[in-house]
Amino acid sequence: MSSVSSNPKTVEEIFKDYSSRRSGIVRALTHDVDEFYNLCDPEKENLCLYGHPNETWEVNLPAEEVPPELPEPALGINFARDGMNRRDWLSLVAVHSDCWLLSVAFFFGTRLNQNERKRLFSMINELPTAFEIVAERKHVKEKPTADSGSKSRGSTKKSSDSQAKSTPKLADESYPEEEEHGETLCGSCGGNYSADEFWIGCDICERWFHGKCVKITPAKAESIKQYKCPSCSLKRSRVQ
């Protein structure tokens, strides 16, 4: 990876670094999308998408040094390119890129105090994520409410079934009540759960996906003993 040096320390400097790296990644996934798509050849080795503090982007191999200078972006994004719908694949790369951008920001913000970290995240949260831009989802700024803590009521809805994973989780079998899926989003396209669509759950990361987004039909799911989503499947190359 060609390095572009940056060592932000204050909240404002870290936010500027985040914004610039984000701009580079968004450019790769939108304006320069054809070039980015062609660079992510599945026949090549593990590739990563980097956003640099000068608002440029780069597709390259991961850093060789261990541990790396900065947190690593998702490894092997090129392997799933031809196995997914193009837009779904770009959305998946965008989700992983958002995670990487946050990890870099808070890596730089290690020495910030609690209030400074809170202010940093608040500034970051004012911007739409790369995923929201790529998936063309509206960036909604919610006003804080007295019962905002209740929104996490469904966050543990799948944990009780995580002990038994002999078969892949199907949305219409493992969790019959639609109310429990009301806030579930597809790990690929970000779409909301709907009872009239086939869904499948990853037995590794426990995220849920439209069957059509990961090219799994109900019939095919019946023969899968343990389902791994495209992202978890890519991680196998890291340990080989």
PDB file of C-alpha atoms in Angstrom:
ATOM      1  CA  MET A   1       0.000   0.000   0.000  1.00  0.00           C
ATOM      2  CA  SER A   2       1.377   3.404  -0.887  1.00  0.00           C
ATOM      3  CA  SER A   3       1.238   5.499   2.267  1.00  0.00           C
ATOM      4  CA  VAL A   4      -0.189   8.988   2.609  1.00  0.00           C
ATOM      5  CA  SER A   5       0.992  10.245   5.973  1.00  0.00           C
ATOM      6  CA  SER A   6      -1.474  11.616   8.485  1.00  0.00           C
ATOM      7  CA  ASN A   7      -1.284  11.916  12.242  1.00  0.00           C
ATOM      8  CA  PRO A   8      -4.336  13.842  13.446  1.00  0.00           C
ATOM      9  CA  LYS A   9      -4.646  14.444  17.181  1.00  0.00           C
ATOM     10  CA  THR A  10      -7.505  16.850  17.912  1.00  0.00           C
ATOM     11  CA  VAL A  11     -11.197  16.160  17.346  1.00  0.00           C
ATOM     12  CA  GLU A  12     -11.248  18.541  14.386  1.00  0.00           C
ATOM     13  CA  GLU A  13      -8.125  17.021  12.825  1.00  0.00           C
ATOM     14  CA  ILE A  14      -9.432  13.466  13.219  1.00  0.00           C
ATOM     15  CA  PHE A  15     -12.793  14.439  11.749  1.00  0.00           C
ATOM     16  CA  LYS A  16     -11.071  16.066   8.780  1.00  0.00           C
ATOM     17  CA  ASP A  17      -9.022  12.892   8.259  1.00  0.00           C
ATOM     18  CA  TYR A  18     -12.198  10.788   8.453  1.00  0.00           C
ATOM     19  CA  SER A  19     -14.050  13.047   6.021  1.00  0.00           C
ATOM     20  CA  SER A  20     -11.210  12.991   3.500  1.00  0.00           C
ATOM     21  CA  ARG A  21     -10.802   9.206   3.615  1.00  0.00           C
ATOM     22  CA  ARG A  22     -14.572   8.845   3.302  1.00  0.00           C
ATOM     23  CA  SER A  23     -14.610  11.142   0.268  1.00  0.00           C
ATOM     24  CA  GLY A  24     -12.008   8.965  -1.421  1.00  0.00           C
ATOM     25  CA  ILE A  25     -13.975   5.775  -0.775  1.00  0.00           C
ATOM     26  CA  VAL A  26     -17.270   7.317  -1.881  1.00  0.00           C
ATOM     27  CA  ARG A  27     -15.587   8.468  -5.086  1.00  0.00           C
ATOM     28  CA  ALA A  28     -14.345   4.926  -5.741  1.00  0.00           C
ATOM     29  CA  LEU A  29     -17.832   3.483  -5.247  1.00  0.00           C
ATOM     30  CA  THR A  30     -19.687   6.122  -7.282  1.00  0.00           C
ATOM     31  CA  HIS A  31     -17.876   8.444  -9.687  1.00  0.00           C
ATOM     32  CA  ASP A  32     -14.970   6.039 -10.328  1.00  0.00           C
ATOM     33  CA  VAL A  33     -17.028   2.878  -9.917  1.00  0.00           C
ATOM     34  CA  ASP A  34     -16.160   1.326 -13.291  1.00  0.00           C
ATOM     35  CA  GLU A  35     -12.431   1.726 -12.655  1.00  0.00           C
ATOM     36  CA  PHE A  36     -12.833   0.375  -9.121  1.00  0.00           C
ATOM     37  CA  TYR A  37     -14.879  -2.600 -10.354  1.00  0.00           C
ATOM     38  CA  ASN A  38     -12.257  -3.538 -12.945  1.00  0.00           C
ATOM     39  CA  LEU A  39      -9.415  -3.302 -10.433  1.00  0.00           C
ATOM     40  CA  CYS A  40     -11.139  -5.803  -8.124  1.00  0.00           C
ATOM     41  CA  ASP A  41     -10.328  -8.815 -10.287  1.00  0.00           C
ATOM     42  CA  PRO A  42     -11.307 -12.042  -8.441  1.00  0.00           C
ATOM     43  CA  GLU A  43      -8.282 -13.748  -9.990  1.00  0.00           C
ATOM     44  CA  LYS A  44      -5.908 -11.479  -8.071  1.00  0.00           C
ATOM     45  CA  GLU A  45      -4.761 -11.913  -4.482  1.00  0.00           C
ATOM     46  CA  ASN A  46      -6.557 -10.501  -1.450  1.00  0.00           C
ATOM     47  CA  LEU A  47      -7.342  -6.874  -2.228  1.00  0.00           C
ATOM     48  CA  CYS A  48      -8.441  -4.016   0.009  1.00  0.00           C
ATOM     49  CA  LEU A  49     -10.016  -0.611  -0.635  1.00  0.00           C
ATOM     50  CA  TYR A  50      -8.167   2.257   1.028  1.00  0.00           C
ATOM     51  CA  GLY A  51      -9.314   5.849   1.409  1.00  0.00           C
ATOM     52  CA  HIS A  52      -6.487   8.354   1.897  1.00  0.00           C
ATOM     53  CA  PRO A  53      -6.445  11.678   3.799  1.00  0.00           C
ATOM     54  CA  ASN A  54      -5.912  13.552   0.517  1.00  0.00           C
ATOM     55  CA  GLU A  55      -9.341  12.334  -0.705  1.00  0.00           C
ATOM     56  CA  THR A  56      -7.910   9.727  -3.070  1.00  0.00           C
ATOM     57  CA  TRP A  57      -8.623   5.992  -3.067  1.00  0.00           C
ATOM     58  CA  GLU A  58      -6.578   2.903  -3.783  1.00  0.00           C
ATOM     59  CA  VAL A  59      -7.139  -0.810  -4.347  1.00  0.00           C
ATOM     60  CA  ASN A  60      -4.114  -2.714  -3.151  1.00  0.00           C
ATOM     61  CA  LEU A  61      -2.824  -5.647  -1.119  1.00  0.00           C
ATOM     62  CA  PRO A  62      -2.979  -5.350   2.676  1.00  0.00           C
ATOM     63  CA  ALA A  63      -0.048  -3.939   4.599  1.00  0.00           C
ATOM     64  CA  GLU A  64       2.812  -6.403   5.072  1.00  0.00           C
ATOM     65  CA  GLU A  65       3.899  -5.247   8.519  1.00  0.00           C
ATOM     66  CA  VAL A  66       2.334  -6.918  11.552  1.00  0.00           C
ATOM     67  CA  PRO A  67       0.687  -5.239  13.323  1.00  0.00           C
ATOM     68  CA  PRO A  68      -0.145  -2.736  10.585  1.00  0.00           C
ATOM     69  CA  GLU A  69       0.317   1.004  11.015  1.00  0.00           C
ATOM     70  CA  LEU A  70      -3.463   1.496  10.884  1.00  0.00           C
ATOM     71  CA  PRO A  71      -6.436  -0.874  11.290  1.00  0.00           C
ATOM     72  CA  GLU A  72      -6.883  -2.943   8.141  1.00  0.00           C
ATOM     73  CA  PRO A  73      -9.869  -2.567   5.801  1.00  0.00           C
ATOM     74  CA  ALA A  74     -11.846  -5.638   4.737  1.00  0.00           C
ATOM     75  CA  LEU A  75      -9.555  -8.206   3.130  1.00  0.00           C
ATOM     76  CA  GLY A  76     -10.349  -9.912  -0.183  1.00  0.00           C
ATOM     77  CA  ILE A  77     -13.191  -7.700  -1.390  1.00  0.00           C
ATOM     78  CA  ASN A  78     -12.448  -8.834  -4.952  1.00  0.00           C
ATOM     79  CA  PHE A  79     -13.306 -12.512  -4.336  1.00  0.00           C
ATOM     80  CA  ALA A  80     -17.074 -11.935  -4.067  1.00  0.00           C
ATOM     81  CA  ARG A  81     -17.317  -9.546  -7.021  1.00  0.00           C
ATOM     82  CA  ASP A  82     -18.531 -11.999  -9.642  1.00  0.00           C
ATOM     83  CA  GLY A  83     -20.677 -14.030  -7.243  1.00  0.00           C
ATOM     84  CA  MET A  84     -23.024 -11.189  -6.361  1.00  0.00           C
ATOM     85  CA  ASN A  85     -25.227  -8.647  -8.074  1.00  0.00           C
ATOM     86  CA  ARG A  86     -23.014  -5.636  -8.842  1.00  0.00           C
ATOM     87  CA  ARG A  87     -24.989  -3.171  -6.737  1.00  0.00           C
ATOM     88  CA  ASP A  88     -25.203  -5.607  -3.826  1.00  0.00           C
ATOM     89  CA  TRP A  89     -21.452  -6.166  -3.981  1.00  0.00           C
ATOM     90  CA  LEU A  90     -20.771  -2.421  -3.983  1.00  0.00           C
ATOM     91  CA  SER A  91     -23.114  -2.031  -1.009  1.00  0.00           C
ATOM     92  CA  LEU A  92     -21.235  -4.770   0.849  1.00  0.00           C
ATOM     93  CA  VAL A  93     -17.907  -3.054   0.164  1.00  0.00           C
ATOM     94  CA  ALA A  94     -19.444   0.228   1.358  1.00  0.00           C
ATOM     95  CA  VAL A  95     -20.573  -1.343   4.651  1.00  0.00           C
ATOM     96  CA  HIS A  96     -17.096  -2.732   5.325  1.00  0.00           C
ATOM     97  CA  SER A  97     -15.561   0.603   4.351  1.00  0.00           C
ATOM     98  CA  ASP A  98     -17.784   2.441   6.843  1.00  0.00           C
ATOM     99  CA  CYS A  99     -16.563   0.081   9.564  1.00  0.00           C
ATOM    100  CA  TRP A 100     -12.956   0.691   8.554  1.00  0.00           C
ATOM    101  CA  LEU A 101     -13.395   4.478   8.535  1.00  0.00           C
ATOM    102  CA  LEU A 102     -14.766   4.395  12.079  1.00  0.00           C
ATOM    103  CA  SER A 103     -11.973   2.116  13.282  1.00  0.00           C
ATOM    104  CA  VAL A 104      -9.321   4.456  11.862  1.00  0.00           C
ATOM    105  CA  ALA A 105     -11.004   7.521  13.382  1.00  0.00           C
ATOM    106  CA  PHE A 106     -11.138   5.976  16.833  1.00  0.00           C
ATOM    107  CA  PHE A 107      -7.633   4.576  16.444  1.00  0.00           C
ATOM    108  CA  PHE A 108      -6.459   8.164  16.104  1.00  0.00           C
ATOM    109  CA  GLY A 109      -8.839   9.164  18.894  1.00  0.00           C
ATOM    110  CA  THR A 110      -7.429   6.760  21.459  1.00  0.00           C
ATOM    111  CA  ARG A 111      -6.114   9.606  23.624  1.00  0.00           C
ATOM    112  CA  LEU A 112      -9.284  11.684  23.461  1.00  0.00           C
ATOM    113  CA  ASN A 113     -11.344  11.961  26.609  1.00  0.00           C
ATOM    114  CA  GLN A 114     -14.960  10.799  26.875  1.00  0.00           C
ATOM    115  CA  ASN A 115     -16.519  14.111  25.871  1.00  0.00           C
ATOM    116  CA  GLU A 116     -14.137  14.507  22.932  1.00  0.00           C
ATOM    117  CA  ARG A 117     -14.926  10.988  21.668  1.00  0.00           C
ATOM    118  CA  LYS A 118     -18.627  11.727  21.962  1.00  0.00           C
ATOM    119  CA  ARG A 119     -18.206  14.966  20.012  1.00  0.00           C
ATOM    120  CA  LEU A 120     -16.165  13.184  17.354  1.00  0.00           C
ATOM    121  CA  PHE A 121     -18.824  10.529  16.830  1.00  0.00           C
ATOM    122  CA  SER A 122     -21.534  13.189  16.753  1.00  0.00           C
ATOM    123  CA  MET A 123     -19.667  15.033  13.985  1.00  0.00           C
ATOM    124  CA  ILE A 124     -19.173  11.792  12.051  1.00  0.00           C
ATOM    125  CA  ASN A 125     -22.831  10.887  12.469  1.00  0.00           C
ATOM    126  CA  GLU A 126     -23.902  14.108  10.757  1.00  0.00           C
ATOM    127  CA  LEU A 127     -22.512  12.755   7.479  1.00  0.00           C
ATOM    128  CA  PRO A 128     -24.260  10.051   5.447  1.00  0.00           C
ATOM    129  CA  THR A 129     -22.353   6.771   5.450  1.00  0.00           C
ATOM    130  CA  ALA A 130     -20.754   5.349   2.333  1.00  0.00           C
ATOM    131  CA  PHE A 131     -23.417   2.644   2.399  1.00  0.00           C
ATOM    132  CA  GLU A 132     -26.247   5.184   2.509  1.00  0.00           C
ATOM    133  CA  ILE A 133     -24.767   6.926  -0.524  1.00  0.00           C
ATOM    134  CA  VAL A 134     -24.118   3.764  -2.544  1.00  0.00           C
ATOM    135  CA  ALA A 135     -27.491   2.204  -1.676  1.00  0.00           C
ATOM    136  CA  GLU A 136     -29.204   5.585  -2.163  1.00  0.00           C
ATOM    137  CA  ARG A 137     -30.753   5.432   1.286  1.00  0.00           C
ATOM    138  CA  LYS A 138     -31.904   8.700   2.823  1.00  0.00           C
ATOM    139  CA  HIS A 139     -29.732   9.916   5.699  1.00  0.00           C
ATOM    140  CA  VAL A 140     -32.198  10.535   8.535  1.00  0.00           C
ATOM    141  CA  LYS A 141     -31.171  12.547  11.577  1.00  0.00           C
ATOM    142  CA  GLU A 142     -33.300  11.402  14.484  1.00  0.00           C
ATOM    143  CA  LYS A 143     -34.136  13.701  17.348  1.00  0.00           C
ATOM    144  CA  PRO A 144     -33.312  12.202  20.759  1.00  0.00           C
ATOM    145  CA  THR A 145     -36.362  11.075  22.706  1.00  0.00           C
ATOM    146  CA  ALA A 146     -36.957  10.021  26.278  1.00  0.00           C
ATOM    147  CA  ASP A 147     -37.574   6.399  25.300  1.00  0.00           C
ATOM    148  CA  SER A 148     -34.753   6.145  22.752  1.00  0.00           C
ATOM    149  CA  GLY A 149     -33.207   3.352  24.788  1.00  0.00           C
ATOM    150  CA  SER A 150     -36.176   1.120  23.995  1.00  0.00           C
ATOM    151  CA  LYS A 151     -35.117   0.894  20.349  1.00  0.00           C
ATOM    152  CA  SER A 152     -32.707  -1.888  21.186  1.00  0.00           C
ATOM    153  CA  ARG A 153     -35.477  -4.227  22.278  1.00  0.00           C
ATOM    154  CA  GLY A 154     -34.886  -6.534  19.336  1.00  0.00           C
ATOM    155  CA  SER A 155     -31.108  -6.607  19.505  1.00  0.00           C
ATOM    156  CA  THR A 156     -30.948  -9.982  21.235  1.00  0.00           C
ATOM    157  CA  LYS A 157     -33.774 -11.664  19.350  1.00  0.00           C
ATOM    158  CA  LYS A 158     -31.481 -14.253  17.757  1.00  0.00           C
ATOM    159  CA  SER A 159     -29.134 -15.011  20.669  1.00  0.00           C
ATOM    160  CA  SER A 160     -31.328 -17.718  22.197  1.00  0.00           C
ATOM    161  CA  ASP A 161     -31.021 -19.841  19.073  1.00  0.00           C
ATOM    162  CA  SER A 162     -27.270 -19.357  18.562  1.00  0.00           C
ATOM    163  CA  GLN A 163     -26.459 -22.499  20.568  1.00  0.00           C
ATOM    164  CA  ALA A 164     -27.963 -24.844  17.981  1.00  0.00           C
ATOM    165  CA  LYS A 165     -26.610 -24.319  14.478  1.00  0.00           C
ATOM    166  CA  SER A 166     -26.991 -27.666  12.797  1.00  0.00           C
ATOM    167  CA  THR A 167     -28.937 -26.048   9.942  1.00  0.00           C
ATOM    168  CA  PRO A 168     -28.895 -22.552   8.439  1.00  0.00           C
ATOM    169  CA  LYS A 169     -31.393 -20.126   9.944  1.00  0.00           C
ATOM    170  CA  LEU A 170     -34.361 -19.425   7.686  1.00  0.00           C
ATOM    171  CA  ALA A 171     -36.430 -16.336   8.402  1.00  0.00           C
ATOM    172  CA  ASP A 172     -39.743 -18.111   7.961  1.00  0.00           C
ATOM    173  CA  GLU A 173     -38.849 -21.112  10.129  1.00  0.00           C
ATOM    174  CA  SER A 174     -36.517 -20.256  13.006  1.00  0.00           C
ATOM    175  CA  TYR A 175     -38.275 -17.030  14.047  1.00  0.00           C
ATOM    176  CA  PRO A 176     -41.951 -17.208  13.120  1.00  0.00           C
ATOM    177  CA  GLU A 177     -43.134 -13.903  14.603  1.00  0.00           C
ATOM    178  CA  GLU A 178     -42.732 -11.048  12.130  1.00  0.00           C
ATOM    179  CA  GLU A 179     -42.608  -8.510  14.971  1.00  0.00           C
ATOM    180  CA  GLU A 180     -39.201  -9.846  15.958  1.00  0.00           C
ATOM    181  CA  HIS A 181     -37.868  -9.050  12.481  1.00  0.00           C
ATOM    182  CA  GLY A 182     -39.255  -5.547  12.243  1.00  0.00           C
ATOM    183  CA  GLU A 183     -35.850  -3.889  12.604  1.00  0.00           C
ATOM    184  CA  THR A 184     -33.820  -6.563  10.773  1.00  0.00           C
ATOM    185  CA  LEU A 185     -31.873  -5.304   7.772  1.00  0.00           C
ATOM    186  CA  CYS A 186     -30.365  -7.364   4.983  1.00  0.00           C
ATOM    187  CA  GLY A 187     -26.597  -7.606   5.460  1.00  0.00           C
ATOM    188  CA  SER A 188     -26.118  -7.205   1.717  1.00  0.00           C
ATOM    189  CA  CYS A 189     -28.533  -4.581   0.385  1.00  0.00           C
ATOM    190  CA  GLY A 190     -29.670  -3.014   3.679  1.00  0.00           C
ATOM    191  CA  GLY A 191     -33.345  -3.604   2.894  1.00  0.00           C
ATOM    192  CA  ASN A 192     -35.918  -4.179   5.643  1.00  0.00           C
ATOM    193  CA  TYR A 193     -37.324  -7.566   6.569  1.00  0.00           C
ATOM    194  CA  SER A 194     -40.517  -8.620   4.806  1.00  0.00           C
ATOM    195  CA  ALA A 195     -42.485 -11.760   5.634  1.00  0.00           C
ATOM    196  CA  ASP A 196     -43.227 -12.476   1.971  1.00  0.00           C
ATOM    197  CA  GLU A 197     -39.541 -12.824   1.048  1.00  0.00           C
ATOM    198  CA  PHE A 198     -37.135 -15.694   1.698  1.00  0.00           C
ATOM    199  CA  TRP A 199     -34.335 -14.837   4.118  1.00  0.00           C
ATOM    200  CA  ILE A 200     -31.347 -16.833   5.378  1.00  0.00           C
ATOM    201  CA  GLY A 201     -29.149 -16.214   8.415  1.00  0.00           C
ATOM    202  CA  CYS A 202     -25.379 -16.644   8.522  1.00  0.00           C
ATOM    203  CA  ASP A 203     -24.341 -19.193  11.152  1.00  0.00           C
ATOM    204  CA  ILE A 204     -21.029 -17.378  11.698  1.00  0.00           C
ATOM    205  CA  CYS A 205     -21.819 -13.657  12.059  1.00  0.00           C
ATOM    206  CA  GLU A 206     -25.589 -14.169  12.623  1.00  0.00           C
ATOM    207  CA  ARG A 207     -26.551 -11.462  10.144  1.00  0.00           C
ATOM    208  CA  TRP A 208     -29.570 -11.970   7.898  1.00  0.00           C
ATOM    209  CA  PHE A 209     -29.784 -11.744   4.103  1.00  0.00           C
ATOM    210  CA  HIS A 210     -32.385 -11.796   1.358  1.00  0.00           C
ATOM    211  CA  GLY A 211     -32.007 -15.136  -0.370  1.00  0.00           C
ATOM    212  CA  LYS A 212     -31.880 -13.333  -3.719  1.00  0.00           C
ATOM    213  CA  CYS A 213     -29.011 -11.088  -2.523  1.00  0.00           C
ATOM    214  CA  VAL A 214     -26.753 -14.053  -1.729  1.00  0.00           C
ATOM    215  CA  LYS A 215     -28.160 -16.267  -4.512  1.00  0.00           C
ATOM    216  CA  ILE A 216     -29.637 -18.877  -2.145  1.00  0.00           C
ATOM    217  CA  THR A 217     -33.062 -20.391  -2.858  1.00  0.00           C
ATOM    218  CA  PRO A 218     -35.234 -22.149  -0.247  1.00  0.00           C
ATOM    219  CA  ALA A 219     -34.514 -25.461  -1.983  1.00  0.00           C
ATOM    220  CA  LYS A 220     -30.772 -24.871  -1.946  1.00  0.00           C
ATOM    221  CA  ALA A 221     -30.878 -23.826   1.709  1.00  0.00           C
ATOM    222  CA  GLU A 222     -32.313 -27.203   2.679  1.00  0.00           C
ATOM    223  CA  SER A 223     -29.072 -28.902   1.650  1.00  0.00           C
ATOM    224  CA  ILE A 224     -26.767 -26.467   3.489  1.00  0.00           C
ATOM    225  CA  LYS A 225     -25.699 -27.679   6.922  1.00  0.00           C
ATOM    226  CA  GLN A 226     -23.954 -24.465   7.954  1.00  0.00           C
ATOM    227  CA  TYR A 227     -24.468 -21.297   5.923  1.00  0.00           C
ATOM    228  CA  LYS A 228     -21.627 -18.764   5.629  1.00  0.00           C
ATOM    229  CA  CYS A 229     -22.395 -15.383   4.096  1.00  0.00           C
ATOM    230  CA  PRO A 230     -20.060 -13.953   1.398  1.00  0.00           C
ATOM    231  CA  SER A 231     -18.222 -11.820   3.951  1.00  0.00           C
ATOM    232  CA  CYS A 232     -17.530 -14.707   6.341  1.00  0.00           C
ATOM    233  CA  SER A 233     -16.527 -16.924   3.429  1.00  0.00           C
ATOM    234  CA  LEU A 234     -13.869 -14.392   2.462  1.00  0.00           C
ATOM    235  CA  LYS A 235     -12.315 -14.562   5.910  1.00  0.00           C
ATOM    236  CA  ARG A 236     -11.179 -18.108   5.273  1.00  0.00           C
ATOM    237  CA  SER A 237      -8.381 -16.798   3.058  1.00  0.00           C
ATOM    238  CA  ARG A 238      -6.930 -14.860   5.992  1.00  0.00           C
ATOM    239  CA  VAL A 239      -6.335 -18.030   8.022  1.00  0.00           C
ATOM    240  CA  GLN A 240      -5.096 -20.221   5.189  1.00  0.00           C
TER     241      GLN A 240
END
